[in-house]
Short mmCIF file of C-alpha atoms and ligand atoms in Angstrom, two decimals:
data_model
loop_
_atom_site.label_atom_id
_atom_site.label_comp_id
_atom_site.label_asym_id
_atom_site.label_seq_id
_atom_site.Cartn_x
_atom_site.Cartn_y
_atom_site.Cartn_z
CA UNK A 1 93.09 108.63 107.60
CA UNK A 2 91.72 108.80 104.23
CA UNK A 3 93.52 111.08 102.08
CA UNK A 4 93.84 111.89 98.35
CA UNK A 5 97.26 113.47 96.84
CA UNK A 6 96.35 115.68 94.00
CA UNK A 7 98.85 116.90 91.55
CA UNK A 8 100.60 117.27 88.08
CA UNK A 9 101.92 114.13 86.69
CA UNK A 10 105.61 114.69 87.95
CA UNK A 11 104.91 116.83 91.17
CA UNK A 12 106.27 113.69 93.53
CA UNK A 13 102.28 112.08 94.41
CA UNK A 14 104.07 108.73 94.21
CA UNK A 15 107.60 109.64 96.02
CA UNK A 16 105.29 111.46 98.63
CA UNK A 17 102.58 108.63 98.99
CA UNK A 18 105.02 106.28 99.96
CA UNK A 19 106.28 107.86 103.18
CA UNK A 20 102.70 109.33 104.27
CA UNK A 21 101.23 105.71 103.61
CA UNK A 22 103.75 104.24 105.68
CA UNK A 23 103.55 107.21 108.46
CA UNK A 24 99.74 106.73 108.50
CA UNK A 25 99.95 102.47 108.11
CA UNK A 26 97.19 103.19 105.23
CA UNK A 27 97.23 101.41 101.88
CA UNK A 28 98.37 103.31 99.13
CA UNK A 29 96.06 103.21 96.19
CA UNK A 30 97.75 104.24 93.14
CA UNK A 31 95.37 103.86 90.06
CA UNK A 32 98.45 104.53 87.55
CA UNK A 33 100.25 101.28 89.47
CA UNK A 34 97.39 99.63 88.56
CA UNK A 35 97.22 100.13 85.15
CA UNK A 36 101.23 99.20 85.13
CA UNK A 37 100.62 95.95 86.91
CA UNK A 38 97.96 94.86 84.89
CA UNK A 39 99.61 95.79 81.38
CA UNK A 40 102.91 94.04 83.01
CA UNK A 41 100.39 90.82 83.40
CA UNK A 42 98.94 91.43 80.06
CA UNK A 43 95.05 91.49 81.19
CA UNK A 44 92.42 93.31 79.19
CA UNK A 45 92.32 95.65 81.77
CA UNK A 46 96.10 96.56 81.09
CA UNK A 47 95.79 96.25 77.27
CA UNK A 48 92.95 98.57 77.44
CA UNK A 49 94.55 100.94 79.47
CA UNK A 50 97.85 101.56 77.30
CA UNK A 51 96.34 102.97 74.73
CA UNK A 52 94.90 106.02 76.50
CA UNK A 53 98.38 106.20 78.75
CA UNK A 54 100.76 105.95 76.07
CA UNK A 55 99.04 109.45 74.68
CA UNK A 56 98.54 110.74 77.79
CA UNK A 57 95.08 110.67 77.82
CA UNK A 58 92.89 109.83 81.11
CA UNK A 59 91.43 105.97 80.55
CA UNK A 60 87.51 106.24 80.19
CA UNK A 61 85.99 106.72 83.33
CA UNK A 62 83.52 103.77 83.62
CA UNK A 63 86.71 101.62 83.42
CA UNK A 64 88.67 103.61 86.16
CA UNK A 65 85.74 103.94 88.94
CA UNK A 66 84.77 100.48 88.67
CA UNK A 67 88.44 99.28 89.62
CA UNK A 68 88.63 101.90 92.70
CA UNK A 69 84.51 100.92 93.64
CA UNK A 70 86.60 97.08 93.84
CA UNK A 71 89.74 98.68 95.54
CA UNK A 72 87.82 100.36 97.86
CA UNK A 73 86.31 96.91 99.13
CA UNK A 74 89.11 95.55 100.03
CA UNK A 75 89.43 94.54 103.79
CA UNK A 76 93.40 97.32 104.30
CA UNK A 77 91.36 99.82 103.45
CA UNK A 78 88.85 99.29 106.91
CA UNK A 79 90.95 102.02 108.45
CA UNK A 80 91.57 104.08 105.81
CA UNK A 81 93.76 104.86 102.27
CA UNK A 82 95.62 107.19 100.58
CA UNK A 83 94.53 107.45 96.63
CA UNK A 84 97.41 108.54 94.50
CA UNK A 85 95.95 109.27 90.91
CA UNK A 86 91.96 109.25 91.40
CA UNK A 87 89.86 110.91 91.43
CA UNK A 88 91.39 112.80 88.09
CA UNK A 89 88.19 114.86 87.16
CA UNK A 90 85.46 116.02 88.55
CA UNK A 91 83.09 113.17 87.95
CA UNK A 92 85.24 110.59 89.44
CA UNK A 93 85.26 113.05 92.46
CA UNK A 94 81.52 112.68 92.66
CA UNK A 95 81.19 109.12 92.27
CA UNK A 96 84.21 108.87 95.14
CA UNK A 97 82.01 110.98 97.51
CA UNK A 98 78.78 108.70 97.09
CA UNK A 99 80.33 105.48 97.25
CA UNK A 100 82.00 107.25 100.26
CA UNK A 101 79.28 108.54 101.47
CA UNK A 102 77.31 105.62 101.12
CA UNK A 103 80.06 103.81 103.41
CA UNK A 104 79.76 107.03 106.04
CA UNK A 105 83.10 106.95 105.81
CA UNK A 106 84.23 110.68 103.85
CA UNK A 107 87.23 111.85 102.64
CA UNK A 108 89.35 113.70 105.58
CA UNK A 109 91.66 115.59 102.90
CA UNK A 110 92.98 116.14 99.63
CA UNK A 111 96.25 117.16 99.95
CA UNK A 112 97.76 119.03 96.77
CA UNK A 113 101.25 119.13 95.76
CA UNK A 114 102.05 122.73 93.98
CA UNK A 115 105.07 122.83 91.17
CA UNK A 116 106.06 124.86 88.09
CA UNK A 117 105.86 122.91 84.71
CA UNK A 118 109.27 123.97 84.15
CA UNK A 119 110.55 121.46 87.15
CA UNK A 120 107.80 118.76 85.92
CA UNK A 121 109.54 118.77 82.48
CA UNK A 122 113.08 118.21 84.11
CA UNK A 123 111.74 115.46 86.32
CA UNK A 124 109.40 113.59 84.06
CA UNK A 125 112.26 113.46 81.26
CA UNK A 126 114.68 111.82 83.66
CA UNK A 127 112.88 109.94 86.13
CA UNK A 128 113.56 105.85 85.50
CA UNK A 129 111.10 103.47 87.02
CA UNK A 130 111.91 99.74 88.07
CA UNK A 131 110.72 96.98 86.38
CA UNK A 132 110.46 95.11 89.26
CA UNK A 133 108.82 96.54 92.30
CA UNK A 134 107.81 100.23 90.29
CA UNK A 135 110.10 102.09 92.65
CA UNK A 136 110.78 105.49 91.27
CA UNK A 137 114.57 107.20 90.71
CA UNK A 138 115.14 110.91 89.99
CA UNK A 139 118.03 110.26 87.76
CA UNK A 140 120.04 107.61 85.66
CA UNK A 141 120.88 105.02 87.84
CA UNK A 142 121.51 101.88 86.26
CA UNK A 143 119.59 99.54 88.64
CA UNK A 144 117.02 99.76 91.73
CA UNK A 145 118.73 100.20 94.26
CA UNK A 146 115.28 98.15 96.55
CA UNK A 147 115.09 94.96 94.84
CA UNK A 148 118.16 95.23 91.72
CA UNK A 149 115.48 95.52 88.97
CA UNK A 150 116.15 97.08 85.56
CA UNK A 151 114.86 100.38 85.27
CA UNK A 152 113.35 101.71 82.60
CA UNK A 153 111.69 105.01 80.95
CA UNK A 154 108.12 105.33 80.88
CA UNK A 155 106.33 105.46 77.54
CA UNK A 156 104.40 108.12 78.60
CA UNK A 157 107.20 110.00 79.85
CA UNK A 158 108.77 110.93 76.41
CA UNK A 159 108.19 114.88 75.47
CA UNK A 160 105.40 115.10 73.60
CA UNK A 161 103.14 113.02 76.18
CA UNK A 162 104.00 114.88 79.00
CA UNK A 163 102.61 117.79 77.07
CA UNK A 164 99.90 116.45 76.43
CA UNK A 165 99.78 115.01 80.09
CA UNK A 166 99.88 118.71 81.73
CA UNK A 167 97.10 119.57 79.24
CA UNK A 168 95.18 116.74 80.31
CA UNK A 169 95.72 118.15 83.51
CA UNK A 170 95.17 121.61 83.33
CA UNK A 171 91.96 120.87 81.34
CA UNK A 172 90.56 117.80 83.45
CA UNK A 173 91.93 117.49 86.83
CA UNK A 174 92.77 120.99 87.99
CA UNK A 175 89.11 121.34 88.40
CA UNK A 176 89.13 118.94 91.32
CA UNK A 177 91.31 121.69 93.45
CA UNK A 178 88.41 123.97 93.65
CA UNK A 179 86.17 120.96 94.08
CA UNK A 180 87.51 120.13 97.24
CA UNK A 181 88.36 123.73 98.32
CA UNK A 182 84.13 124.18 97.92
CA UNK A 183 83.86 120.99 100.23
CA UNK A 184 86.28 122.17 102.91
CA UNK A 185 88.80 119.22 102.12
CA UNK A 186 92.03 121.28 100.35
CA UNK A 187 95.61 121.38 101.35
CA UNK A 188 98.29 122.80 99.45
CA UNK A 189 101.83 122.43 100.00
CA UNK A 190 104.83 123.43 97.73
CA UNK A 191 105.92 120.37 96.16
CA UNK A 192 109.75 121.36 95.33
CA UNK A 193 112.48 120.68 98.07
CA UNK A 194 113.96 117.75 99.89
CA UNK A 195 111.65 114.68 99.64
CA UNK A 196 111.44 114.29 103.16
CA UNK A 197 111.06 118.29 104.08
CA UNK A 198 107.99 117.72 102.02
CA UNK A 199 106.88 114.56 103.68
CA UNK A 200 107.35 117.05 107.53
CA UNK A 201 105.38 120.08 105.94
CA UNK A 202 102.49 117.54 104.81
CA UNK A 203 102.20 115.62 107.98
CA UNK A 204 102.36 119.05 109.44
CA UNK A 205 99.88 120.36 107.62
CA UNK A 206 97.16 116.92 107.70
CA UNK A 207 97.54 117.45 111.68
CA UNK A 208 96.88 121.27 111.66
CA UNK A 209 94.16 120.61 109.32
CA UNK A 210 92.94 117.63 111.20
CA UNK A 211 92.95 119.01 115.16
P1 AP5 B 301 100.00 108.13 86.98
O1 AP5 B 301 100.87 106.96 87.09
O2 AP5 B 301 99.09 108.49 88.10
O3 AP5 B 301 100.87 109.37 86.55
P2 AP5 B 301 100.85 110.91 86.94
O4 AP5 B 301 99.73 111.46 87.72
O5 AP5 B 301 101.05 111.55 85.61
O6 AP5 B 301 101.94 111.01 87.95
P3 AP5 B 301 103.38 110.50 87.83
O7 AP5 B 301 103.46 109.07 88.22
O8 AP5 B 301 103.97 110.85 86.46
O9 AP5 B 301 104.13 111.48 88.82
P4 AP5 B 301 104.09 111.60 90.39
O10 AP5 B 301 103.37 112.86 90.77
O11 AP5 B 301 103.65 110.33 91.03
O12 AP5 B 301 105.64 111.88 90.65
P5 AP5 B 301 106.83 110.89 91.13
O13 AP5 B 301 106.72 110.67 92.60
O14 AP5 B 301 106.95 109.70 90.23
O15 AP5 B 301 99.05 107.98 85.70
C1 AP5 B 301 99.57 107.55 84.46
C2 AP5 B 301 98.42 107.43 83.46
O16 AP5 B 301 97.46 106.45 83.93
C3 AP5 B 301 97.58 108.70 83.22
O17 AP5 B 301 98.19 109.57 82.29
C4 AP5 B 301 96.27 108.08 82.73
O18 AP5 B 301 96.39 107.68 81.38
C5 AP5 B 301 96.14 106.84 83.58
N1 AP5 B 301 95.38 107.12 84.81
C6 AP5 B 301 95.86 107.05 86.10
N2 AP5 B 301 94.90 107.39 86.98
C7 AP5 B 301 93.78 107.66 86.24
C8 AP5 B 301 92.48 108.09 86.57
N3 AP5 B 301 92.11 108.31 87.84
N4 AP5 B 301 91.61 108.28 85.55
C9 AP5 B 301 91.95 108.06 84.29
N5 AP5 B 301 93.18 107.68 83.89
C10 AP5 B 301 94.09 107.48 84.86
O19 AP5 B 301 108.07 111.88 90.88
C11 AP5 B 301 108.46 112.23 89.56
C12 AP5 B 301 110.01 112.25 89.49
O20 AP5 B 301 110.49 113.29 90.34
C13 AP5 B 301 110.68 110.95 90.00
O21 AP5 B 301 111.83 110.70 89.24
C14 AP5 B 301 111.04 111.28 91.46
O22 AP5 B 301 112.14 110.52 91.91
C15 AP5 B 301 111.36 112.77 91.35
N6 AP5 B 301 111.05 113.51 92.58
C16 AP5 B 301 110.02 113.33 93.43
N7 AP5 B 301 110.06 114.23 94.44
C17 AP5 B 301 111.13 115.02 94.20
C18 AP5 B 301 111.71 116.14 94.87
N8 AP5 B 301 111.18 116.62 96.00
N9 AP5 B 301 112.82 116.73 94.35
C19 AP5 B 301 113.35 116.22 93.19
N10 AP5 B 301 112.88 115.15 92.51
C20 AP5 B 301 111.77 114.56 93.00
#
């Protein structure tokens, strides 16, 4: 299965990629993880990265296709992937289909999660993260629950960047629905309920689509 979970920033890509990359026993490719890591490591990569996250901004696009070209080469990803975050415009959808298509080995879906910004807001502003192993929490726990890491608030999640995140995505990335609606590739599923209701109407959904 290669898949791609398109959404808002907040509409549960990560929460959802976990379960459908375990269901699937794909890799899950998340190119905001990524960026985390490497700014938790301190590389140029990371360094360079921050400053476009912190304001919400999308990090240049040479920077961001060469990592997922590399990704992509990986040997877990012979049998397929799930890319949580990428492509995020329509360029980086194009260069994903001809490195792709170059490997004869296409897309099978994009699957997008659909949510109101008024229920991004409310999750964004109180979702805590773990320091150590990035798992995400819906509310104000005081530590992970996985591995007993601190957690902590995004920088990007304070209010004014997650405006300026759903403008970045209503501007940039919302093209890439009717991208892959053209190509024959789109899903949509509501994206508000029970975690793992979602997880059923998605795996639901990839096998109708799939048959
Ligand atoms: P990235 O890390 O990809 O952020 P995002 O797309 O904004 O998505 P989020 O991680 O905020 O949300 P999510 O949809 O994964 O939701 P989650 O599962 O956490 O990117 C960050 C930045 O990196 C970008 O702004 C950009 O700068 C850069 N970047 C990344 N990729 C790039 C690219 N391709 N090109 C250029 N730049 C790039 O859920 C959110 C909260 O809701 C959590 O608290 C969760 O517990 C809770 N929740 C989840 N599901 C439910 C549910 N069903 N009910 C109630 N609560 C729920």
């Amino acid at each position: 299965m290669r898949l791609i979970l398109v959404g808002p920033p907040g509409a549960g890509k990560g929460t959802q990629a976990v379960h459908l990359a375990q269901h699937y026993s794909i890799p899950h490719i998340s190119t905001g993880d990524i960026f985390r890591a490497n700014l938790k490591e301190g590389t140029p990569l990371g360094l360079q990265a921050k400053g476009y996250m912190d304001k919400g901004e999308l990090v240049p696009d040479s920077v961001t296709n060469a990592m997922v070209k590399d990704r992509l080469t990986h040997a877990d990803t012979a049998n397929g992937f799930l890319l949580d975050g990428f492509p995020r415009n329509v360029a980086q959808a194009e260069v994903l289909r001809a490195v792709l298509a170059e490997k004869k080995t296409p897309i099978d879906a994009a699957l997008e999660l659909s949510i109101e910004n008024a229920e991004i807001i409310k999750r964004l502003s109180s979702r805590r993260t773990c320091r150590g192993c990035g798992k995400v929490f819906p509310g104000q726990l005081d530590k992970c629950d996985s591995c007993g890491g601190e957690l902590y608030q995004r920088d990007d999640d304070k209010e004014e960047v997650i405006a300026r995140r759903l403008e970045v995505y209503a501007e940039q990335t919302a093209p890439i629905i009717a991208f892959y609606r053209t190509e024959g590739l789109l899903i949509t599923i509501p994206a508000v309920g029970e975690v793992s209701e979602i997880t059923g109407s998605a795996i639901r959904a990839l096998s109708q689509k799939l048959s």
